[in-house]
PDB file of C-alpha atoms in Angstrom:
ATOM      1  CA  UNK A   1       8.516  15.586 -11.532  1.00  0.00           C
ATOM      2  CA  UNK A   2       5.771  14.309 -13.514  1.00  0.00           C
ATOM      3  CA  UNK A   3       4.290  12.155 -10.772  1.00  0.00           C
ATOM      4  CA  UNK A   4       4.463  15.511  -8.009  1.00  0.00           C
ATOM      5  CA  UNK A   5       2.664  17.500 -10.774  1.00  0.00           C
ATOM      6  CA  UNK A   6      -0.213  14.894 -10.803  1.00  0.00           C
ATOM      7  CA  UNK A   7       0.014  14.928  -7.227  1.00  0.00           C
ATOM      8  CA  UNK A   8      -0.023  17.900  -6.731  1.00  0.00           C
ATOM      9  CA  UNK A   9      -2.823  19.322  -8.768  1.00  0.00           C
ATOM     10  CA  UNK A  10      -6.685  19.041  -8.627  1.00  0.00           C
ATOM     11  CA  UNK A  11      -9.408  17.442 -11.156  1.00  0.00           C
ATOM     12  CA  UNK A  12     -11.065  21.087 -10.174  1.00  0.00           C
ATOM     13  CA  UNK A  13      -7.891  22.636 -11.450  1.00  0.00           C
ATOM     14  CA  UNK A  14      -7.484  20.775 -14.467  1.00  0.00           C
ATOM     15  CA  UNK A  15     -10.996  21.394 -15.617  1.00  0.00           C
ATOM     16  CA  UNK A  16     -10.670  24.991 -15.245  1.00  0.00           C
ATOM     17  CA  UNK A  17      -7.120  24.737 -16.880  1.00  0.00           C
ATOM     18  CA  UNK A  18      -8.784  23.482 -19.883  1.00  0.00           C
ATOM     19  CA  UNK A  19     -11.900  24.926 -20.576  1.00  0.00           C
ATOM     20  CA  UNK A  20      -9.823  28.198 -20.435  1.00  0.00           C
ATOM     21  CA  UNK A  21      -7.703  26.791 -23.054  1.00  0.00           C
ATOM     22  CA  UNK A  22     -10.849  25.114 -25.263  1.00  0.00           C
ATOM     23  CA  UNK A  23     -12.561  28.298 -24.939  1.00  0.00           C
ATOM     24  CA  UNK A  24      -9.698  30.503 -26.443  1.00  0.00           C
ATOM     25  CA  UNK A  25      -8.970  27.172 -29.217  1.00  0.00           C
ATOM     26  CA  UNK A  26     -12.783  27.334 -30.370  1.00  0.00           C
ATOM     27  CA  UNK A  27     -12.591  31.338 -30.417  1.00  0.00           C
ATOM     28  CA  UNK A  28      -9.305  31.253 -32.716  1.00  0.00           C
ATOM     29  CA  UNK A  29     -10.174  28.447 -34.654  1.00  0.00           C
ATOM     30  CA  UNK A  30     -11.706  28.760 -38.164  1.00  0.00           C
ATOM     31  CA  UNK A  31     -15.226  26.840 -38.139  1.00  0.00           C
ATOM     32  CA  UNK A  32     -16.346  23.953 -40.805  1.00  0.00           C
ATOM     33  CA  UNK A  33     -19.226  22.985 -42.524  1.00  0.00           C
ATOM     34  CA  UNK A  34     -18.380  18.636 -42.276  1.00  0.00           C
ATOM     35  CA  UNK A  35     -20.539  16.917 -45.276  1.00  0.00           C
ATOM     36  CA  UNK A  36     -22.318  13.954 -44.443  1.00  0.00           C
ATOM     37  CA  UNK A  37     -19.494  11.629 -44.572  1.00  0.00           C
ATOM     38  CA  UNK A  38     -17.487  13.263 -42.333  1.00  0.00           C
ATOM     39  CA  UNK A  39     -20.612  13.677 -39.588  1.00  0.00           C
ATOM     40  CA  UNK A  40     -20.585   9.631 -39.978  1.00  0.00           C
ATOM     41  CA  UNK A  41     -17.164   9.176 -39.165  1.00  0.00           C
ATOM     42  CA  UNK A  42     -17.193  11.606 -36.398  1.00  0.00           C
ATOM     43  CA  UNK A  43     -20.289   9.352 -34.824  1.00  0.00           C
ATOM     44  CA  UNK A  44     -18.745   6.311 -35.201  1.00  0.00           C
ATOM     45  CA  UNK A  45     -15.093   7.325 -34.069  1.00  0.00           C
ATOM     46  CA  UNK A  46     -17.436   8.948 -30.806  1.00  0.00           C
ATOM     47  CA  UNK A  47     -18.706   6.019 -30.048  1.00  0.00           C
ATOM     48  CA  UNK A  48     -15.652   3.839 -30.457  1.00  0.00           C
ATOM     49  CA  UNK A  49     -14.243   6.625 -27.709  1.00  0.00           C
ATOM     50  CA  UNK A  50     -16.485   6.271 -25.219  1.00  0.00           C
ATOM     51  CA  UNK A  51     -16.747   2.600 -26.045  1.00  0.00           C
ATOM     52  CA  UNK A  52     -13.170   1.673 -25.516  1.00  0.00           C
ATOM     53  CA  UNK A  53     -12.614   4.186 -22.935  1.00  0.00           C
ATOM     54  CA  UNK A  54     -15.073   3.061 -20.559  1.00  0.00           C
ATOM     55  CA  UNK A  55     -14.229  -0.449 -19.810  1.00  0.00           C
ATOM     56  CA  UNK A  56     -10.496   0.899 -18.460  1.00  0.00           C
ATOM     57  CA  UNK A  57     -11.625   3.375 -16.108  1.00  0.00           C
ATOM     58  CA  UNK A  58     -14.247   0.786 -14.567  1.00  0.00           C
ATOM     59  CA  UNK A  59     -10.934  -1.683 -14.554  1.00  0.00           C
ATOM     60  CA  UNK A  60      -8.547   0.631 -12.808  1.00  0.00           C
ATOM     61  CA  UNK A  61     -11.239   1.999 -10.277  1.00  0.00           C
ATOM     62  CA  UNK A  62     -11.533  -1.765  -9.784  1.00  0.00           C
ATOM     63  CA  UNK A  63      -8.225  -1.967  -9.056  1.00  0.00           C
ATOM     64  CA  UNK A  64      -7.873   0.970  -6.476  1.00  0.00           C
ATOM     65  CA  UNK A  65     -10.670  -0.860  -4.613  1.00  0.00           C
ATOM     66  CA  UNK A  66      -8.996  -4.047  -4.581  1.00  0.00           C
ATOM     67  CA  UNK A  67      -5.472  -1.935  -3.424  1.00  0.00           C
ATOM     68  CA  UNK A  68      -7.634  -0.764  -0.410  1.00  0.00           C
ATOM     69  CA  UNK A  69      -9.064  -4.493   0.194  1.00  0.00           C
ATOM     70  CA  UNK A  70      -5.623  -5.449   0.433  1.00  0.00           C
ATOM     71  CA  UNK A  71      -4.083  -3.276   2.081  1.00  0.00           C
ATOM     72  CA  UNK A  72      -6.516  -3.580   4.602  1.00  0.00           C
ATOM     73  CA  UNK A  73      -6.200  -6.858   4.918  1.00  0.00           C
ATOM     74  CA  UNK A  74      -2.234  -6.418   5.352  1.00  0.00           C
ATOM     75  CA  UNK A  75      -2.569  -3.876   7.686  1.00  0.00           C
ATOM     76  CA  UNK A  76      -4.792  -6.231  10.012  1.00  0.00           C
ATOM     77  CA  UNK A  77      -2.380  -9.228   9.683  1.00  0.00           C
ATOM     78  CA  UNK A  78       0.549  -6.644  10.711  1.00  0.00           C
ATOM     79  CA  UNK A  79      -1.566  -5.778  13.587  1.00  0.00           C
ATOM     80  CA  UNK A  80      -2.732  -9.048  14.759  1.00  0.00           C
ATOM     81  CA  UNK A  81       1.069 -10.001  14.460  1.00  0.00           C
ATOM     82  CA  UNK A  82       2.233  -7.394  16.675  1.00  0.00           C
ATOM     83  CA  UNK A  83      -0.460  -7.522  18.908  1.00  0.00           C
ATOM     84  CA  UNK A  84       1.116 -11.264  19.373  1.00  0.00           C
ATOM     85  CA  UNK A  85       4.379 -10.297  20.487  1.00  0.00           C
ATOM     86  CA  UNK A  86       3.251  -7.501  22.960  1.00  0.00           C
ATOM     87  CA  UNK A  87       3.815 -10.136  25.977  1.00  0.00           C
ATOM     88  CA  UNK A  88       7.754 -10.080  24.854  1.00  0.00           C
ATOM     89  CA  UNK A  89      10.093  -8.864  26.628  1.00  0.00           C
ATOM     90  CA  UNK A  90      10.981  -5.098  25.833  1.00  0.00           C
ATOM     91  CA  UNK A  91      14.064  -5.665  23.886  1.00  0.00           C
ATOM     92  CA  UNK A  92      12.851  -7.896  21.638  1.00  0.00           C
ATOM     93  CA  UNK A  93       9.549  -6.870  21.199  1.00  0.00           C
ATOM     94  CA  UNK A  94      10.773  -3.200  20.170  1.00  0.00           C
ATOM     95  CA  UNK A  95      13.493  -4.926  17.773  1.00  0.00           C
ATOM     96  CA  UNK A  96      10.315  -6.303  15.876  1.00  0.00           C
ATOM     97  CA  UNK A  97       7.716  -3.348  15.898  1.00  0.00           C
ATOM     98  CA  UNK A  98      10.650  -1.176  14.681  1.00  0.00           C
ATOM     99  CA  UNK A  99      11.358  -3.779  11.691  1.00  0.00           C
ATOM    100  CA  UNK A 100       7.604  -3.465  11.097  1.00  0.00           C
ATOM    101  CA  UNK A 101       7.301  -0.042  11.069  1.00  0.00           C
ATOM    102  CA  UNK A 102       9.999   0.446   8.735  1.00  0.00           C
ATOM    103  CA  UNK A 103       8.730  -1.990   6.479  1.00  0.00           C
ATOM    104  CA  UNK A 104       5.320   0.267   6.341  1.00  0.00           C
ATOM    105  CA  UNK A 105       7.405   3.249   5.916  1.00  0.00           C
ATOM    106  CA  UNK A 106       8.932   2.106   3.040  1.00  0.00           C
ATOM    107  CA  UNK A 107       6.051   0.835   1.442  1.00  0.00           C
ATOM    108  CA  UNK A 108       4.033   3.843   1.307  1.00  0.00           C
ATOM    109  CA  UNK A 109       6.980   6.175   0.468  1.00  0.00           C
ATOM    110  CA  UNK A 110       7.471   4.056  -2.502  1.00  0.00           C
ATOM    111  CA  UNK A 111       4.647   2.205  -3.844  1.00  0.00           C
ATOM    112  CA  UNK A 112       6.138  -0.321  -5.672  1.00  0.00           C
ATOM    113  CA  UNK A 113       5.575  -3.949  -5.625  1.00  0.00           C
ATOM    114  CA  UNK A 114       9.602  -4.776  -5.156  1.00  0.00           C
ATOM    115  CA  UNK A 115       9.787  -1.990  -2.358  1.00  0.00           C
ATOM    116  CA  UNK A 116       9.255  -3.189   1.164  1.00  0.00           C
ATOM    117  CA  UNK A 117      10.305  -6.760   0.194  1.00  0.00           C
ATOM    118  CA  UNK A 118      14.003  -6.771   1.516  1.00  0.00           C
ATOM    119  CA  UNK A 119      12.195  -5.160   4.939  1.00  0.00           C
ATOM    120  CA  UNK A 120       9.968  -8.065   5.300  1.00  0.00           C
ATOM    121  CA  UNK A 121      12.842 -10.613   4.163  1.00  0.00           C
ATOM    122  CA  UNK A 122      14.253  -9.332   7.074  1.00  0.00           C
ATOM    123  CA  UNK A 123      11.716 -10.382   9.465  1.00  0.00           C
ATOM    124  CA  UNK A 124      11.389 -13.594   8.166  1.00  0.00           C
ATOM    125  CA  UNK A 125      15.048 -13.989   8.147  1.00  0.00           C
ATOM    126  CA  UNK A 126      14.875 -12.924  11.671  1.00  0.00           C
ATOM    127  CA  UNK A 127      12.455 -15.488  12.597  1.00  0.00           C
ATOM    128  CA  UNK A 128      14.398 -18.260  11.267  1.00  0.00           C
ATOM    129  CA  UNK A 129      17.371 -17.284  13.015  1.00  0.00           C
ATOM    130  CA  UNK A 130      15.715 -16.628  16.085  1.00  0.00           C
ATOM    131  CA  UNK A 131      16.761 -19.168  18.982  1.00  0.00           C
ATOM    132  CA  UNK A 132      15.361 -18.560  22.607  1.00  0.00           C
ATOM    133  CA  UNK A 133      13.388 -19.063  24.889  1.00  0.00           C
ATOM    134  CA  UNK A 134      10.466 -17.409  23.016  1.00  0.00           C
ATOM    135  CA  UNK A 135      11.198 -19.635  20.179  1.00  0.00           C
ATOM    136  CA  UNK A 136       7.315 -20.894  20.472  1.00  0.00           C
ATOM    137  CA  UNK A 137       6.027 -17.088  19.700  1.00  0.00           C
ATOM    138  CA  UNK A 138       8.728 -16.468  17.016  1.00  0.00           C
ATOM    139  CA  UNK A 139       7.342 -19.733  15.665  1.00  0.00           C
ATOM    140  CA  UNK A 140       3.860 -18.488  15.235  1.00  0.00           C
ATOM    141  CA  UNK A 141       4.894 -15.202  13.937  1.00  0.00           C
ATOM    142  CA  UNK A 142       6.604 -16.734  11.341  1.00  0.00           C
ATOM    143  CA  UNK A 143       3.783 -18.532  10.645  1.00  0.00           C
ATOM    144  CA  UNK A 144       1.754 -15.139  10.327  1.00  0.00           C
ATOM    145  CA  UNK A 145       4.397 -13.663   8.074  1.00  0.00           C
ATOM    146  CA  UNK A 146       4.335 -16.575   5.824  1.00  0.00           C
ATOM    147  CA  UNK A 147       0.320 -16.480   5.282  1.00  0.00           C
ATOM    148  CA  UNK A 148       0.802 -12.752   5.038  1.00  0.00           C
ATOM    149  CA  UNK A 149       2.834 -13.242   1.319  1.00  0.00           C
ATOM    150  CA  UNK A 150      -0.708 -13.806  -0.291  1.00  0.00           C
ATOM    151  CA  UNK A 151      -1.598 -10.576   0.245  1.00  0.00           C
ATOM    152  CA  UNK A 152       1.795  -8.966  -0.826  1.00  0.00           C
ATOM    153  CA  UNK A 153       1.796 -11.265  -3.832  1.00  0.00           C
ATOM    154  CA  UNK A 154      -1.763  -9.602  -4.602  1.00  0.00           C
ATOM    155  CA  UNK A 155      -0.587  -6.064  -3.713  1.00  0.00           C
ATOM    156  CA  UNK A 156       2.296  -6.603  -6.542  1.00  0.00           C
ATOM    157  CA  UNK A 157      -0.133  -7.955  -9.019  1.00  0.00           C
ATOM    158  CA  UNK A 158      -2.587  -4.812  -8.602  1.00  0.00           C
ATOM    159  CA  UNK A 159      -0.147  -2.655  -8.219  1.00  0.00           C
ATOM    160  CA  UNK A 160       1.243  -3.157 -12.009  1.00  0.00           C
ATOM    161  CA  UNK A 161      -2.088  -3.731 -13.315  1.00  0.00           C
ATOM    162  CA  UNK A 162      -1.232  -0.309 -14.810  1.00  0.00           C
ATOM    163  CA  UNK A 163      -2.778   1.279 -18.427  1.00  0.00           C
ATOM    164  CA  UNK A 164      -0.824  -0.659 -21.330  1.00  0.00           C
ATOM    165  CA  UNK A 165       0.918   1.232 -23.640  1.00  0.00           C
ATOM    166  CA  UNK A 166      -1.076   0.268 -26.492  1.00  0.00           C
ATOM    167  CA  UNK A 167      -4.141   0.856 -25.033  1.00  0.00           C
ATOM    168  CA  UNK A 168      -3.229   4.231 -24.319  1.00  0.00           C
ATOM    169  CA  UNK A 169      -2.029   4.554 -27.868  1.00  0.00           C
ATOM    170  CA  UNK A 170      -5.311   3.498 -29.168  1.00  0.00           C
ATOM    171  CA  UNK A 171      -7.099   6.541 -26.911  1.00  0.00           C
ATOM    172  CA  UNK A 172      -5.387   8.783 -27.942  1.00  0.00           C
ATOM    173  CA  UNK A 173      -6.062   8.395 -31.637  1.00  0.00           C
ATOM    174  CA  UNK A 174      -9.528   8.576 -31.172  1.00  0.00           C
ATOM    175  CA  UNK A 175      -9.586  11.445 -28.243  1.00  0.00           C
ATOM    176  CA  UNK A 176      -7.611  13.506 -31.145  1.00  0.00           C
ATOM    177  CA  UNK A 177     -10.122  12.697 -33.687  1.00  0.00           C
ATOM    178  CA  UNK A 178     -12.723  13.033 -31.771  1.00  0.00           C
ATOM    179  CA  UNK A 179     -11.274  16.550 -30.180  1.00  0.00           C
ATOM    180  CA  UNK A 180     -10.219  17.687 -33.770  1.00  0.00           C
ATOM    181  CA  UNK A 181     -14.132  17.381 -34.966  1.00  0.00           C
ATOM    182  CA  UNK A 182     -15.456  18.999 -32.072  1.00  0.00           C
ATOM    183  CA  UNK A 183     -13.390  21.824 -32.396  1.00  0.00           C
ATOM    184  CA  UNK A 184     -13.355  22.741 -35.712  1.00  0.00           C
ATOM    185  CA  UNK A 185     -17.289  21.835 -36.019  1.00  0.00           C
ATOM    186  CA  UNK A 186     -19.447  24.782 -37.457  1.00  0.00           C
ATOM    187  CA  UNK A 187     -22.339  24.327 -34.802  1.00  0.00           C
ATOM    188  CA  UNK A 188     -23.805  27.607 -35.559  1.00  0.00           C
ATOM    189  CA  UNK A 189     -23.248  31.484 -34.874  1.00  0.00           C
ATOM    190  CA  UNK A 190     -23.390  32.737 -31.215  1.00  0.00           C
ATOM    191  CA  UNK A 191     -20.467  31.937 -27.811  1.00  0.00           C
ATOM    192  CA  UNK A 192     -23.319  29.794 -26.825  1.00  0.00           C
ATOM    193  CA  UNK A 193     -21.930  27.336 -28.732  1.00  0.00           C
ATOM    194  CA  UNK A 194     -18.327  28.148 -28.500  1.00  0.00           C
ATOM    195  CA  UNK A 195     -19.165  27.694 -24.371  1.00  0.00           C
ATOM    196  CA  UNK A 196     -20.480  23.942 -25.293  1.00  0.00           C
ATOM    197  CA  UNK A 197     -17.890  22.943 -27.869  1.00  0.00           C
ATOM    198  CA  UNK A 198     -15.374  23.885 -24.822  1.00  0.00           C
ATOM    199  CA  UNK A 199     -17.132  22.244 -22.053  1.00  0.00           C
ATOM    200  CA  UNK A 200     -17.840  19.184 -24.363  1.00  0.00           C
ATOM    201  CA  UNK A 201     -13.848  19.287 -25.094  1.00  0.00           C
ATOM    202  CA  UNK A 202     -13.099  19.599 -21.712  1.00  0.00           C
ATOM    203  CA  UNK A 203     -15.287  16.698 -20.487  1.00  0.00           C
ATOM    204  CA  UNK A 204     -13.033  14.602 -23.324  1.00  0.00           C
ATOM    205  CA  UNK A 205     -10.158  15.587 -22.066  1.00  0.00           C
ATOM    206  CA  UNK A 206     -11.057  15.024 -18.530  1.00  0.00           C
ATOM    207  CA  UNK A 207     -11.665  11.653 -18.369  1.00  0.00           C
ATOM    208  CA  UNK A 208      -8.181  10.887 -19.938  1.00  0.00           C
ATOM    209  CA  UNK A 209      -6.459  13.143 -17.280  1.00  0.00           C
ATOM    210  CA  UNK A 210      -8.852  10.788 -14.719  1.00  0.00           C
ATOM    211  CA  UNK A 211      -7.002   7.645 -16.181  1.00  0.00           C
ATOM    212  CA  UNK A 212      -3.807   8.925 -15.952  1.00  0.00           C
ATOM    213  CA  UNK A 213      -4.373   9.553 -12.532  1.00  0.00           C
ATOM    214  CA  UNK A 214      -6.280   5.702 -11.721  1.00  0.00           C
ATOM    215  CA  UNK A 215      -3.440   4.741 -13.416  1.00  0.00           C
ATOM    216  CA  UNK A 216      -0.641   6.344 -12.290  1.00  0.00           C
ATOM    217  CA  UNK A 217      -2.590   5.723  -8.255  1.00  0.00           C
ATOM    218  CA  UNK A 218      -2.367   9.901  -8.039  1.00  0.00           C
ATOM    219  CA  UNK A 219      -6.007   9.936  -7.851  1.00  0.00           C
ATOM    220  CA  UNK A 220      -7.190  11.088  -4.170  1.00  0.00           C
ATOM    221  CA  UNK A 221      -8.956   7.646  -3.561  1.00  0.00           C
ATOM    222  CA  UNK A 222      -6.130   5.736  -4.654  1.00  0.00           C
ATOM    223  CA  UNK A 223      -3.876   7.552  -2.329  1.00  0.00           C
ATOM    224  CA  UNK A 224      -5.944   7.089   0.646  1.00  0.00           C
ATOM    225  CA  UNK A 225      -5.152   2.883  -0.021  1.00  0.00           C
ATOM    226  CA  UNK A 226      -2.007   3.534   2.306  1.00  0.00           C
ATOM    227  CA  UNK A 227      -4.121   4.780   5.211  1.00  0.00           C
ATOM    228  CA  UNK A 228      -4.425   1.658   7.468  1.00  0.00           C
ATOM    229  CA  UNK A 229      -0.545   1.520   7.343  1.00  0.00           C
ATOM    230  CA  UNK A 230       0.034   5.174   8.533  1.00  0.00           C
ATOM    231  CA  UNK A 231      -2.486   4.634  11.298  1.00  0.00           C
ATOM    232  CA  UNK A 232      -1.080   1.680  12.432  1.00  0.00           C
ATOM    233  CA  UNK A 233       2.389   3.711  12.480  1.00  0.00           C
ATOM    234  CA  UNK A 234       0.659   6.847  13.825  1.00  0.00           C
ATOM    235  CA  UNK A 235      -0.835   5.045  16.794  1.00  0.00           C
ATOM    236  CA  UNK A 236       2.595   2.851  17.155  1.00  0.00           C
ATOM    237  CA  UNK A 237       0.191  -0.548  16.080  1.00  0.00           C
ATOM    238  CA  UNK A 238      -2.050   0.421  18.926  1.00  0.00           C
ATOM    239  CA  UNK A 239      -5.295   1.644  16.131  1.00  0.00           C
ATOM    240  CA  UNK A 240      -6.188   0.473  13.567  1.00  0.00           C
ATOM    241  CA  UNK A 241      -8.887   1.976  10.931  1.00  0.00           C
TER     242      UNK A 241
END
């Protein structure tokens, strides 16, 4: 349920979702004159925000670009390995391409680095068992599946290189600290203000909603990584993007 709802709904939506609610907070809220002191700690814990926050977003959009490379790279092996068996004979070429495709299927209905593997243990299987008189072709294609596990091994490494728990437990003391000082700042009489403390609490809020999302791979560019496998499955392995 949790996943579908970050599916399902927009960075446009959330943003609106919240400065609605950070405009009604700031409105309800009592304001406070902070002392020095407490203006120092709210700089510091700021910066230590933004500081600590930054480094993990540019490390999980990393890692949705190196999901695409990968993919990619999958997607052309898978190709190149059916495009290798296309001089089969009809039986057993079909066998294969349908053990392929459900391997793709089941890796981009579940998007985990376990899921998919008994599918392609299956073709390897298949390859060792194999005895014919296309044994030569099998032969290579086993070959191509074998080379292939690099890129699955890769695939399950970046696909776990998820947000720690600590780390996230670390953000969200300072977001709260930080969110708790901008909200109950006295920044001076007039909605002007009100508007900014709400935008400014929104843009805080935002980019942890953006990491949950990188992290999670709910964000729209992380869930166009599975593209080259639906068009090879689209086009029945005869496109590829």
């Amino acid at each position: 349920m949790r996943r579908i709802l970050l599916e399902k709904t927009r960075l446009s939506e959330y943003f609106i979702i919240f400065f609605l609610f950070y405009t009604i907070i700031v409105i309800l809220l009592p304001d406070i004159k902070f002392d020095g002191g407490a203006l120092t700690l709210f700089s510091v814990n700021s910066f230590l925000y933004g500081f600590y926050i930054a480094p993990i977003l540019a490390a999980q959009k990393a890692r949705i670009e190196d999901l695409h490379r990968i993919v990619r790279a999958e997607a052309n092996a898978i190709f190149a390995m059916v495009i290798s068996i296309k001089k089969m004979p009809k039986t057993l070429r079909n066998q294969l391409q349908d053990m392929f495709i459900t391997y793709l299927r089941t890796s981009i209905r579940q998007r985990k680095p376990a899921e998919g593997e008994e599918n392609y243990e299956k073709l390897i299987t298949f390859c060792l068992e194999y005895k014919g008189e296309h044994q030569a072709e099998i032969d290579k294609l086993l070959e191509k599946l074998v080379a292939n596990q690099q890129n699955r091994t890769n695939f399950a490494m970046q696909i776990t290189n998820r947000v720690f728990s600590n780390e996230w437990m670390i953000m969200l003391v300072l977001f709260t600290i930080t969110l708790s000082f901008v909200l109950l700042l006295d920044a001076g009489d007039g909605y002007l203000y009100q508007f900014l403390a709400a935008f400014l609490c929104t843009g805080l809020t935002m980019l942890l909603i953006i990491l949950v999302k990188m992290s999670t791979l709910t964000h729209k560019k992380a869930k166009q990584v599975w593209d080259p496998y639906k068009k090879l499955i689209d086009s029945h392995f005869y496109r590829i993007d």
